[in-house]
CSV table of C-alpha atoms in Angstrom, one decimal:
chain,number,residue,atom,x,y,z
A,223,MET,CA,9.7,-9.8,36.9
A,224,LYS,CA,8.1,-10.6,33.5
A,225,GLY,CA,9.2,-13.9,31.9
A,226,SER,CA,11.1,-15.2,34.9
A,227,GLY,CA,10.1,-18.2,37.1
A,228,SER,CA,10.3,-18.7,40.8
A,229,ALA,CA,12.5,-21.2,42.5
A,230,TRP,CA,11.1,-24.6,43.7
A,231,ALA,CA,9.8,-24.7,47.3
A,232,TYR,CA,8.5,-27.4,49.5
A,233,VAL,CA,4.7,-27.2,50.1
A,234,THR,CA,3.9,-27.9,53.7
A,235,SER,CA,0.1,-27.2,53.7
A,236,GLY,CA,-2.9,-27.5,51.4
A,237,VAL,CA,-4.9,-24.8,49.5
A,238,PRO,CA,-6.8,-22.5,51.8
A,239,GLN,CA,-10.6,-23.1,51.8
A,240,GLY,CA,-12.5,-20.3,50.0
A,241,SER,CA,-9.6,-19.5,47.7
A,242,VAL,CA,-10.2,-18.8,44.0
A,243,LEU,CA,-7.9,-21.6,42.8
A,244,GLY,CA,-9.0,-24.2,45.4
A,245,PRO,CA,-11.9,-25.7,43.4
A,246,ILE,CA,-9.9,-25.9,40.2
A,247,LEU,CA,-6.9,-27.5,41.9
A,248,PHE,CA,-9.2,-30.0,43.6
A,249,LEU,CA,-10.9,-30.9,40.3
A,250,ILE,CA,-7.5,-31.4,38.7
A,251,PHE,CA,-6.4,-33.6,41.7
A,252,ILE,CA,-9.4,-35.9,41.5
A,253,ASN,CA,-9.7,-36.0,37.7
A,254,ASP,CA,-8.4,-39.6,37.4
A,255,LEU,CA,-10.6,-40.9,40.2
A,256,ASP,CA,-12.8,-42.7,37.7
A,257,SER,CA,-10.1,-43.9,35.2
A,258,GLU,CA,-10.5,-47.6,35.9
A,259,ILE,CA,-14.1,-47.7,37.1
A,260,ILE,CA,-16.4,-50.0,35.1
A,261,ASN,CA,-19.8,-48.9,36.6
A,262,TRP,CA,-21.3,-45.5,36.6
A,263,ILE,CA,-19.7,-42.8,38.7
A,264,LEU,CA,-20.9,-39.2,39.5
A,265,LYS,CA,-18.7,-36.6,41.0
A,266,PHE,CA,-19.7,-33.2,42.4
A,267,ALA,CA,-17.1,-31.3,44.4
A,268,ASP,CA,-16.0,-33.8,47.1
A,269,ASP,CA,-19.1,-36.0,46.7
A,270,THR,CA,-18.8,-39.3,44.8
A,271,LYS,CA,-21.6,-41.7,43.8
A,272,LEU,CA,-20.9,-45.1,42.4
A,273,PHE,CA,-23.9,-47.0,41.0
A,274,GLY,CA,-24.8,-49.8,38.6
A,275,GLU,CA,-27.4,-52.3,37.7
A,276,VAL,CA,-26.9,-55.5,39.9
A,277,GLN,CA,-28.9,-58.5,38.7
A,278,SER,CA,-26.4,-61.3,39.3
A,279,GLU,CA,-23.4,-62.2,41.5
A,280,SER,CA,-21.0,-61.0,38.7
A,281,ASP,CA,-22.7,-57.6,38.7
A,282,HIS,CA,-22.3,-57.5,42.5
A,283,GLN,CA,-18.6,-58.4,42.2
A,284,SER,CA,-18.0,-55.8,39.6
A,285,LEU,CA,-19.5,-53.0,41.8
A,286,GLN,CA,-17.5,-54.3,44.8
A,287,GLN,CA,-14.3,-54.2,42.7
A,288,ASP,CA,-15.0,-50.6,41.7
A,289,LEU,CA,-15.4,-49.8,45.4
A,290,GLN,CA,-12.0,-51.3,46.1
A,291,LYS,CA,-10.5,-49.3,43.2
A,292,LEU,CA,-11.9,-46.1,44.7
A,293,PHE,CA,-10.4,-47.1,48.0
A,294,HIS,CA,-7.0,-47.9,46.6
A,295,TRP,CA,-7.0,-44.5,44.7
A,296,SER,CA,-7.8,-42.7,48.0
A,297,VAL,CA,-4.9,-44.4,49.8
A,298,LYS,CA,-2.5,-43.8,46.9
A,299,TRP,CA,-3.3,-40.1,46.7
A,300,GLN,CA,-3.7,-39.7,50.5
A,301,MET,CA,-7.3,-38.5,50.2
A,302,LYS,CA,-9.2,-41.1,52.3
A,303,PHE,CA,-13.0,-41.5,52.1
A,304,ASN,CA,-14.9,-41.0,55.3
A,305,LEU,CA,-16.3,-44.6,55.6
A,306,ASP,CA,-18.9,-43.5,58.1
A,307,LYS,CA,-20.5,-41.3,55.4
A,308,CYS,CA,-20.3,-44.0,52.7
A,309,LYS,CA,-23.7,-45.6,52.4
A,310,VAL,CA,-25.5,-48.2,50.2
A,311,MET,CA,-29.0,-47.7,48.9
A,312,HIS,CA,-30.8,-50.5,47.1
A,313,PHE,CA,-33.5,-49.7,44.5
A,314,GLY,CA,-36.1,-52.0,43.0
A,315,ARG,CA,-38.4,-54.7,44.3
A,316,ASN,CA,-36.4,-57.6,43.1
A,317,ASN,CA,-33.1,-56.3,44.5
A,318,GLN,CA,-31.1,-59.0,46.3
A,319,HIS,CA,-29.6,-56.4,48.8
A,320,TYR,CA,-26.0,-57.5,48.4
A,321,LYS,CA,-23.6,-56.2,51.0
A,322,TYR,CA,-20.7,-54.0,50.1
A,323,SER,CA,-17.5,-53.0,51.8
A,324,MET,CA,-14.5,-50.7,51.6
A,325,ASN,CA,-11.2,-51.5,53.3
A,326,ASN,CA,-12.9,-54.5,54.9
A,327,SER,CA,-15.5,-52.3,56.5
A,328,GLN,CA,-19.1,-53.1,55.6
A,329,LEU,CA,-20.9,-50.1,54.4
A,330,GLY,CA,-24.2,-49.1,56.0
A,331,VAL,CA,-27.5,-49.6,54.2
A,332,VAL,CA,-30.0,-46.7,54.2
A,333,ASP,CA,-33.6,-46.3,52.9
A,334,VAL,CA,-33.5,-42.5,52.8
A,335,GLU,CA,-30.5,-40.3,52.3
A,336,ARG,CA,-30.0,-36.5,51.9
A,337,ASP,CA,-28.2,-35.5,48.7
A,338,MET,CA,-27.7,-31.9,47.9
A,339,GLY,CA,-30.5,-30.9,50.3
A,340,ILE,CA,-33.0,-33.3,48.8
A,341,LEU,CA,-34.2,-36.5,50.5
A,342,ILE,CA,-33.9,-39.5,48.2
A,343,SER,CA,-35.6,-42.7,49.2
A,344,SER,CA,-35.0,-46.2,48.0
A,345,ASP,CA,-38.6,-46.4,46.7
A,346,LEU,CA,-38.1,-43.1,44.8
A,347,LYS,CA,-41.2,-41.6,46.4
A,348,VAL,CA,-41.0,-37.9,47.3
A,349,SER,CA,-43.3,-37.9,50.4
A,350,SER,CA,-40.4,-37.3,52.9
A,351,GLN,CA,-39.1,-34.4,50.7
A,352,CYS,CA,-42.5,-32.8,50.5
A,353,VAL,CA,-42.9,-33.0,54.3
A,354,GLN,CA,-39.4,-31.5,54.8
A,355,ALA,CA,-40.1,-28.6,52.3
A,356,CYS,CA,-43.4,-27.8,53.9
A,357,SER,CA,-42.0,-28.0,57.4
A,358,LYS,CA,-39.2,-25.5,56.5
A,359,ALA,CA,-41.7,-23.2,54.8
A,360,ASN,CA,-44.0,-23.3,57.8
A,361,ARG,CA,-41.2,-22.5,60.2
A,362,MET,CA,-40.3,-19.4,58.1
A,363,LEU,CA,-44.0,-18.4,58.0
A,364,GLY,CA,-44.1,-18.8,61.8
A,365,MET,CA,-41.0,-16.7,62.2
A,366,ILE,CA,-42.5,-14.0,60.0
A,367,LYS,CA,-45.8,-14.1,62.0
A,368,ARG,CA,-43.9,-13.7,65.3
A,369,THR,CA,-41.4,-11.1,64.3
A,370,ILE,CA,-43.1,-8.7,61.8
A,371,ARG,CA,-45.5,-6.2,63.3
A,372,HIS,CA,-46.5,-4.1,60.3
A,373,LYS,CA,-48.1,-6.7,58.0
A,374,SER,CA,-48.8,-4.8,54.8
A,375,VAL,CA,-49.4,-6.8,51.6
A,376,ASP,CA,-46.2,-5.5,50.0
A,377,ILE,CA,-44.0,-6.4,53.0
A,378,LEU,CA,-45.6,-9.9,53.4
A,379,LEU,CA,-45.2,-10.6,49.7
A,380,GLN,CA,-41.5,-9.6,49.7
A,381,LEU,CA,-40.9,-11.7,52.9
A,382,TYR,CA,-42.8,-14.7,51.4
A,383,LYS,CA,-40.8,-14.5,48.1
A,384,SER,CA,-37.4,-14.2,49.9
A,385,LEU,CA,-37.9,-16.5,53.0
A,386,VAL,CA,-40.7,-19.0,52.3
A,387,ARG,CA,-40.8,-19.7,48.6
A,388,PRO,CA,-37.2,-20.8,48.2
A,389,HIS,CA,-37.9,-23.7,50.6
A,390,LEU,CA,-40.9,-24.7,48.5
A,391,GLU,CA,-39.1,-24.4,45.1
A,392,TYR,CA,-35.6,-25.7,45.9
A,393,CYS,CA,-34.8,-28.3,43.3
A,394,VAL,CA,-38.5,-28.8,42.6
A,395,PRO,CA,-37.8,-30.3,39.1
A,396,VAL,CA,-36.1,-33.2,40.8
A,397,TRP,CA,-38.8,-33.9,43.4
A,398,SER,CA,-42.0,-32.3,42.2
A,399,PRO,CA,-44.9,-34.1,43.9
A,400,ALA,CA,-46.1,-37.0,41.8
A,401,TYR,CA,-48.9,-38.3,44.0
A,402,LYS,CA,-52.1,-36.5,44.8
A,403,LYS,CA,-51.6,-36.9,48.6
A,404,ASP,CA,-48.1,-35.2,48.4
A,405,GLU,CA,-49.4,-32.5,46.1
A,406,VAL,CA,-52.3,-31.7,48.4
A,407,SER,CA,-50.1,-31.4,51.5
A,408,TYR,CA,-47.5,-29.4,49.5
A,409,ARG,CA,-50.0,-26.9,48.1
A,410,LYS,CA,-52.0,-26.5,51.4
A,411,SER,CA,-49.0,-26.2,53.8
A,412,PRO,CA,-48.1,-22.5,53.8
A,413,ALA,CA,-51.4,-21.1,52.6
A,414,SER,CA,-53.4,-19.8,55.5
A,415,VAL,CA,-51.1,-18.5,58.2
A,416,TYR,CA,-52.3,-14.9,58.1
């Protein structure tokens, strides 16, 4: 009825995945995740990145304390981090490669990590991303070559635009080839299959 409220009820389960309210309720729930964090933090859906410039032992301790704050928040709100998926990536030539931990578990160190479908490397070079994009595009071209019998220009163009090009253009502003060697392999890869 209009203007009347429902009675209180115990909630025994979470929000169903794929619901309209799910993302909004999740964002409200994690809104205070970064309230006491000193370093930079990025949040996207259920993905959290903590980063900062570490040039001294005090910078290292500051980042480690922020990791502990995140862990304590996760325990308090019963939303624990998957520590196997938590990684450390060091950038820069003069980086001292400090070790970091959460809940007394040392976090693994990686040189390359996939983030939102893009391969990010500790040297910030995009060679591995170029190879991955070209490989996916070539697989799509091979699939088109094997499965399509009537290869008219119109059909091939539509298939290329819908199946191949998305792999070559996905997030390209982030990883656009900066070196000639990557640019050459990127541009040559799917050119001459037909």
